[in-house]
Tab-separated table of C-alpha atoms in Angstrom:
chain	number	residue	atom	x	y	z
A	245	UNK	CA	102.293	41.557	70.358
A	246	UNK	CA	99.246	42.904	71.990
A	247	UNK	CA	95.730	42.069	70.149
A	248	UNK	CA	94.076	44.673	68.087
A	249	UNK	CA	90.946	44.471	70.577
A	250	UNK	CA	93.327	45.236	73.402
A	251	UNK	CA	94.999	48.398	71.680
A	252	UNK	CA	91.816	49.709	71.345
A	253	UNK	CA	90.255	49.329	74.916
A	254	UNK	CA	93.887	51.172	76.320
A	255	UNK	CA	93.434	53.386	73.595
A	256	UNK	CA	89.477	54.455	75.121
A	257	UNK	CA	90.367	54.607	78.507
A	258	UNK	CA	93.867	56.394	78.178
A	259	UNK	CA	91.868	58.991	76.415
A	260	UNK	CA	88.837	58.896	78.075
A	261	UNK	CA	88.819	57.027	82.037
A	262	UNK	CA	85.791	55.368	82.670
A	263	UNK	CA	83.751	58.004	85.009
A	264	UNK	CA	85.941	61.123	84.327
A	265	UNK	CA	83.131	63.205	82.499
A	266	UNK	CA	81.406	62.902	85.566
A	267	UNK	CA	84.247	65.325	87.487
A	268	UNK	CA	85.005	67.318	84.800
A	269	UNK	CA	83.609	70.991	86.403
A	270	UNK	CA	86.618	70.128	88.570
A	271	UNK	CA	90.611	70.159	88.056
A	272	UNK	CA	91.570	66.882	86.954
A	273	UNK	CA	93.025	64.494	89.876
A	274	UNK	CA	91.659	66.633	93.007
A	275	UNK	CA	90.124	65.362	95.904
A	276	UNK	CA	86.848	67.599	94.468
A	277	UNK	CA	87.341	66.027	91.528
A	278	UNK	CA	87.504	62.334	92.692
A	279	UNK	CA	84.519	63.629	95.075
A	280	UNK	CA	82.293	64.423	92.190
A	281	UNK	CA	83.264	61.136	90.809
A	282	UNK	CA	82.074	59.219	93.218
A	283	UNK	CA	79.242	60.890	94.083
A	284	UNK	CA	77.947	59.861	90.878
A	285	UNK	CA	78.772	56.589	90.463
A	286	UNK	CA	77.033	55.511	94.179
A	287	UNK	CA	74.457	58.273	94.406
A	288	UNK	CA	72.905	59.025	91.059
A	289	UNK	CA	74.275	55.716	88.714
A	290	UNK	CA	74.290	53.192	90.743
A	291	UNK	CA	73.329	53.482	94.215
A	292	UNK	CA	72.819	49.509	94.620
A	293	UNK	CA	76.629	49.362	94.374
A	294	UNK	CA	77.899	49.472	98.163
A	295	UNK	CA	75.777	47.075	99.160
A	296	UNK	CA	75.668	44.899	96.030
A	297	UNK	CA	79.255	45.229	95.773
A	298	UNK	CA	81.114	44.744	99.221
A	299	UNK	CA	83.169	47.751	99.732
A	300	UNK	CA	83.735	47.334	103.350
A	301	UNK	CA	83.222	43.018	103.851
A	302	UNK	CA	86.633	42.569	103.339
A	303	UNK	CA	88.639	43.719	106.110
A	304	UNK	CA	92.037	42.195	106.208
A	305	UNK	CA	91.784	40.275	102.625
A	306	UNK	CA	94.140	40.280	99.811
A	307	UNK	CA	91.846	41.985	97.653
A	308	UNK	CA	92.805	42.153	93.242
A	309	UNK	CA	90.815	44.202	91.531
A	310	UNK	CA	91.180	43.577	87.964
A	311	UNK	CA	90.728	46.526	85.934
A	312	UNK	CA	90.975	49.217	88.683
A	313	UNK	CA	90.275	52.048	86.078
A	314	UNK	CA	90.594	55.270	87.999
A	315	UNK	CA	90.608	53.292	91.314
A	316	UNK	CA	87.177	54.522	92.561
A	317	UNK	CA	86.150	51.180	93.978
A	318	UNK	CA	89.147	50.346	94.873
A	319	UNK	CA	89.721	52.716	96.890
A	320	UNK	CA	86.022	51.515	98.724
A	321	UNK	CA	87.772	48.108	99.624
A	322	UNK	CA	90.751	49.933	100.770
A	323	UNK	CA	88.550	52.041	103.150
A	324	UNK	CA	86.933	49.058	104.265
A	325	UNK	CA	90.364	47.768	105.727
A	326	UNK	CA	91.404	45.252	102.437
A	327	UNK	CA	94.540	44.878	101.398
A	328	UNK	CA	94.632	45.548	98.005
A	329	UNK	CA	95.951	45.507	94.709
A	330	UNK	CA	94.848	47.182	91.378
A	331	UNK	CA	95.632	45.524	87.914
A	332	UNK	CA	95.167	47.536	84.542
A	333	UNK	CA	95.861	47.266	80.787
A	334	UNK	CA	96.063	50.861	80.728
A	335	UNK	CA	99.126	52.809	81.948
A	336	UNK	CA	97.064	55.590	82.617
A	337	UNK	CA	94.961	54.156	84.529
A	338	UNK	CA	97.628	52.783	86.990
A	339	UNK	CA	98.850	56.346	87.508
A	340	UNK	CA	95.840	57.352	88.448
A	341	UNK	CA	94.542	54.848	90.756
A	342	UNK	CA	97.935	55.175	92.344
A	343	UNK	CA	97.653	58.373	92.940
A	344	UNK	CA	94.049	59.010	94.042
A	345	UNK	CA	94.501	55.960	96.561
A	346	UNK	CA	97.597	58.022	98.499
A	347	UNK	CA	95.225	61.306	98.034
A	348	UNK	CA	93.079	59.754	100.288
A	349	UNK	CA	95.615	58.477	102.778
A	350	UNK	CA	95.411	54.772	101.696
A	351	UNK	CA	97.547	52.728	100.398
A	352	UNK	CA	97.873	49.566	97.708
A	353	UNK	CA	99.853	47.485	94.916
A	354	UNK	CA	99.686	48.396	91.318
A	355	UNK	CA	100.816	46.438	88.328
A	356	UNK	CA	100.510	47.117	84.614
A	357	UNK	CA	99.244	43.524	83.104
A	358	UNK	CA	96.494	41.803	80.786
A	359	UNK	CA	93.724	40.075	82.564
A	360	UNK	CA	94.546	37.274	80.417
A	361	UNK	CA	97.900	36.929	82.020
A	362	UNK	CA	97.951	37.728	85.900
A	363	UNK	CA	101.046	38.446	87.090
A	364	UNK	CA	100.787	36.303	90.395
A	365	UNK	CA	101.402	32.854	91.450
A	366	UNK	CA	98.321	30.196	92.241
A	367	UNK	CA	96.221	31.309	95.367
A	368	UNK	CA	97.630	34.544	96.041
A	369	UNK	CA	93.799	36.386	96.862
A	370	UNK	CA	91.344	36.230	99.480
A	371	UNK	CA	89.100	37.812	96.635
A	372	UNK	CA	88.931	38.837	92.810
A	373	UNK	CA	87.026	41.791	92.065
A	374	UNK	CA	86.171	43.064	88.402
A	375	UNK	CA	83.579	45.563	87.474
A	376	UNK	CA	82.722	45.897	83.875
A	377	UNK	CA	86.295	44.532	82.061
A	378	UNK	CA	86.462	40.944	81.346
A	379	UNK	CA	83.841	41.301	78.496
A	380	UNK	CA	86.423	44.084	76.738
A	381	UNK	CA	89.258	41.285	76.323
A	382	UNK	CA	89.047	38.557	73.777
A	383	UNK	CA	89.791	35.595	75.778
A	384	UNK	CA	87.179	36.467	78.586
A	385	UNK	CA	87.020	32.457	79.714
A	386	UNK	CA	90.638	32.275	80.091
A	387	UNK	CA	90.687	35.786	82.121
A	388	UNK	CA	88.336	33.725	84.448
A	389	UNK	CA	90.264	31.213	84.616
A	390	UNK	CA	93.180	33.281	85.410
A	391	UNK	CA	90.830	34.527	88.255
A	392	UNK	CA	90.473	31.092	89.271
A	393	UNK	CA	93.923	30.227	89.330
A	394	UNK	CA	94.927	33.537	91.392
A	395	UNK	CA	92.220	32.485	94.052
A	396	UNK	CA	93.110	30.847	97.527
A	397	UNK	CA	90.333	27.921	97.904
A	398	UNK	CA	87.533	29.179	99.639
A	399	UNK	CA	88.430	32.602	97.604
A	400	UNK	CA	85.946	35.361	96.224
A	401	UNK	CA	85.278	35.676	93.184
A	402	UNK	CA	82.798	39.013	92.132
A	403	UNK	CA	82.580	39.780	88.339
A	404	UNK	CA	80.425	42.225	86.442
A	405	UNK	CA	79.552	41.311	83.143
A	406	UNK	CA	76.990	43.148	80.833
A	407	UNK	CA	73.993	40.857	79.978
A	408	UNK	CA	72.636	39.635	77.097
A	409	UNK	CA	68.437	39.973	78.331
A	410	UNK	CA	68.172	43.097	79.294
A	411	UNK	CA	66.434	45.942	78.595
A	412	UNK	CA	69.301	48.088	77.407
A	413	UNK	CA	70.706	44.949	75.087
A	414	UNK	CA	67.366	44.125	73.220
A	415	UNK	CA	65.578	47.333	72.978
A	416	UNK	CA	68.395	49.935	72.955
A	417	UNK	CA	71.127	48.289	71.006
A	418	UNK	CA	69.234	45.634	68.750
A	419	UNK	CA	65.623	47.654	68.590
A	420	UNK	CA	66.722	51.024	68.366
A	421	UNK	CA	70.464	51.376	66.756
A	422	UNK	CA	70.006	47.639	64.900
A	423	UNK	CA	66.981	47.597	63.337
A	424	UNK	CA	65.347	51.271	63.037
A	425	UNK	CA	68.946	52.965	62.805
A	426	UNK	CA	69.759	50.420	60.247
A	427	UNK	CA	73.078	49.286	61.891
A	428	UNK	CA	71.784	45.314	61.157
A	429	UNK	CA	70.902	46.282	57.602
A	430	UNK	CA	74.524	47.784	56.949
A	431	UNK	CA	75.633	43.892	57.745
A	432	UNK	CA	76.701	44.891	61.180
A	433	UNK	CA	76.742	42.521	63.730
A	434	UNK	CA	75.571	43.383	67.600
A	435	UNK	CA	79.183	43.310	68.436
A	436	UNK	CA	79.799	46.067	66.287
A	437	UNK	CA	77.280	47.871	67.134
A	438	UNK	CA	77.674	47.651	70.600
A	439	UNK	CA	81.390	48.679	70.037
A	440	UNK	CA	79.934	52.065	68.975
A	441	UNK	CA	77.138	53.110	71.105
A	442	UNK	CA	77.784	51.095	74.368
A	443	UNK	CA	81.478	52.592	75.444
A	444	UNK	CA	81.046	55.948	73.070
A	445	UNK	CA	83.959	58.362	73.982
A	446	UNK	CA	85.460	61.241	72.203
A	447	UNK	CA	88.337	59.748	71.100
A	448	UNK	CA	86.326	57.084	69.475
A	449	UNK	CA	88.578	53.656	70.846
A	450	UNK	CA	85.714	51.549	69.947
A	451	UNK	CA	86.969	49.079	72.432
A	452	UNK	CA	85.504	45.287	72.252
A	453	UNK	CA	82.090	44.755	73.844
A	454	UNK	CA	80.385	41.642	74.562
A	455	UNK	CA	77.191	40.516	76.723
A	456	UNK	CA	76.376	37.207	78.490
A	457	UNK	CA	73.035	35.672	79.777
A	458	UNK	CA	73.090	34.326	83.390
A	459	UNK	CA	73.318	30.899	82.393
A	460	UNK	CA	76.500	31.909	79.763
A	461	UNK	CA	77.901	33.121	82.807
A	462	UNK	CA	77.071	30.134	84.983
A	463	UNK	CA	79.196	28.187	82.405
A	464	UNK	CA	81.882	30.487	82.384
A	465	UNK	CA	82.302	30.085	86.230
A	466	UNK	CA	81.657	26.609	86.073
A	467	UNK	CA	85.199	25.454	87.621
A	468	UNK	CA	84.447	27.144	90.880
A	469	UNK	CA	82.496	25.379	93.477
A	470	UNK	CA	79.346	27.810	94.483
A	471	UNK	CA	78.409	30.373	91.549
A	472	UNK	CA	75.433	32.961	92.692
A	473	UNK	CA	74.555	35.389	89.710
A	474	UNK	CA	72.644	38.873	90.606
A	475	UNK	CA	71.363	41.723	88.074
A	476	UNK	CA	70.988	45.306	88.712
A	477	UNK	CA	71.250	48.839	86.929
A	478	UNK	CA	67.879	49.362	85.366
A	479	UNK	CA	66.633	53.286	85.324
A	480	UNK	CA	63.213	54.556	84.307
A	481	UNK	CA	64.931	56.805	82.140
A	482	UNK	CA	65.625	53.609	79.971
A	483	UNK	CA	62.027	53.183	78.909
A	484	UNK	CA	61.911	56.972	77.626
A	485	UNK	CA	58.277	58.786	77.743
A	486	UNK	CA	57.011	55.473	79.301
A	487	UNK	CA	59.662	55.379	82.286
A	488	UNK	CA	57.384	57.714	84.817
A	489	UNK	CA	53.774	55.434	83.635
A	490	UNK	CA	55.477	51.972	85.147
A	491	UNK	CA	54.092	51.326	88.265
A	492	UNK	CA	56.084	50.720	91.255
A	493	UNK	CA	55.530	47.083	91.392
A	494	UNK	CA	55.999	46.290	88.388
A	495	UNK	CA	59.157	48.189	87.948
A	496	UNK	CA	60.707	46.248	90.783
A	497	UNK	CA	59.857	42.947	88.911
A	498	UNK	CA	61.644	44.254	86.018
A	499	UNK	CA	64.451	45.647	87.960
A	500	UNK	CA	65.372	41.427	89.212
A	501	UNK	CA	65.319	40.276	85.810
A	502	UNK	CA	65.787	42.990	82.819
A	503	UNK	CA	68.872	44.772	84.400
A	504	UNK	CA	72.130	45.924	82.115
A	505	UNK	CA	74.845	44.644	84.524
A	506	UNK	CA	74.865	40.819	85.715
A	507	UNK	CA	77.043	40.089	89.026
A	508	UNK	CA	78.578	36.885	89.515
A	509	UNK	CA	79.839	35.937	93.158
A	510	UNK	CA	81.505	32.471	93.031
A	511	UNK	CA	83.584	30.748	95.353
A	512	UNK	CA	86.316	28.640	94.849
C-alpha cells in the first residue's frame, strides 16, 4: 500500500506538474508550450541551472533522473548526448515526459516507480540526477541509498534538496507564515506549514516537504566517497521593499550562503 505522504505528492503533481503555470497562455503539450516552460525555468527562475546543473557534461552516460516531472531537464541531458532514463511516482508525469522528449526528436526510458524502490539492478548509471524530489518522500535516506546502490563506482550523484538556512526557510516560512501568521501558535509544526505555502497548487495535494542544512546533507551522502555541496536560487524579490537597497556585493555574499536550493554532487 502506498504511504499517505506519497498519495498526496502524485495527487499535486497529477493535478498540477511542477512548471506548467508557467506555459499556460499556450495549448497544453506543444512545442510553444514546452518553449515557454523552459524559458522560464533557465531564463527568469533559475538561470544558474545549465551551468550548475550539467545539461550537456554527460555525453554518452546512462543518465536516471529521478523524478523527471514534465521532463524539462531531462530532456537538457538528452540534448547533451546522455542516454537517459526518467523515473516518476506520478503516471502523469511519465506521459508527459514521454511525450515532450519524442516532440523534440529525442529519445529515452520511462518507468513508473517510488524513489524508495528503483527498479534497476546495482550499478546500472553513469549518473543520478534529482532536482527537488527526494525531500517529498518519507524515507529520503533510503531513496539515497537507493541512488547509491543504482550507481556504477566512480558514478554521479547530483541531488537538489531544499535547505534548512536560508533565507526563504527562516524568514518566509518560520518569520512570516509561523510566527506573525500564527501558523506556530495554531500548534503547527514547520513541516506543516511548509506543506501549505512551499508547493501551494490549486488542487491543494499538500504534498510532504522537508529541508536539510549542508552538513544534514553531508550525512545523508555519507556512504559515497567525495560529497561537494553547492547553494543557489536566492532573488532580490525575496527580501521585499529591501531587495533593490542590497548592494551588489553584499548580495553576492548572501547569494553563496542564504540560497533556497542546496546541490549535492557526490561520487561513488
Amino acid at each position: 500500500m502506498i504511504a499517505e505522504e506519497k498519495k498526496r505528492a502524485r495527487e499535486q503533481w497529477g493535478e498540477d506538474p511542477c512548471g506548467e503555470v508557467h506555459g499556460r497562455e499556450h495549448e497544453f503539450g506543444t512545442r510553444e508550450f514546452f518553449d515557454a516552460v523552459e524559458r522560464h525555468r533557465y531564463h527568469e527562475y533559475a538561470p544558474w541551472m545549465p551551468a550548475l546543473k550539467g545539461f550537456d557534461q554527460f555525453a554518452v552516460k546512462r543518465l536516471l533522473e529521478v523524478g523527471c516531472g514534465m521532463g524539462t531537464d531531462l530532456l537538457q541531458f538528452a540534448r547533451g548526448g546522455a542516454k537517459v532514463t526518467g523515473v516518476d511516482l506520478t503516471p502523469r508525469s511519465i506521459e508527459i515526459s514521454r511525450h515532450h522528449l519524442l516532440l523534440y526528436d529525442q529519445s529515452g526510458d520511462f518507468a513508473l516507480t517510488d524513489a524508495e524502490r528503483l527498479p534497476f539492478a546495482d550499478e546500472s548509471f553513469d549518473v543520478v540526477y534529482s532536482n527537488g524530489v527526494l525531500h517529498h518522500t518519507p524515507d529520503t535516506a533510503g531513496a539515497v541509498r537507493e541512488v547509491h546502490r543504482v550507481l556504477k563506482p566512480g558514478g554521479l550523484a547530483r541531488v537538489m534538496l531544499y535547505h534548512r538556512n536560508s533565507w526563504n526557510y527562516w524568514f518566509d516560512i518560520i518569520a512570516r507564515h509561523g510566527l506573525l501568521r500564527g501558523e506556530l501558535l495554531r500548534g503547527n509544526l514547520p513541516a506543516d506549514i511548509m506543506s501549505k505555502y512551499v508547493e501551494f497548487n490549486e488542487s491543494g495535494g499538500r504534498p510532504l516537504v522537508k529541508v536539510y542544512s549542508r552538513r544534514q546533507t553531508r550525512r545523508l551522502f555519507s556512504m559515497f566517497r567525495d560529497v561537494k555541496t553547492d547553494v543557489a536560487q536566492l532573488t532580490r524579490e525575496e527580501f521585499h521593499f529591501l531587495g533593490p537597497l542590497i548592494p551588489d556585493n553584499l548580495f553576492r555574499r548572501l547569494a553563496r550562503t542564504i540560497c533556497w536550493n542546496v546541490i549535492i554532487s557526490a561520487r561513488k
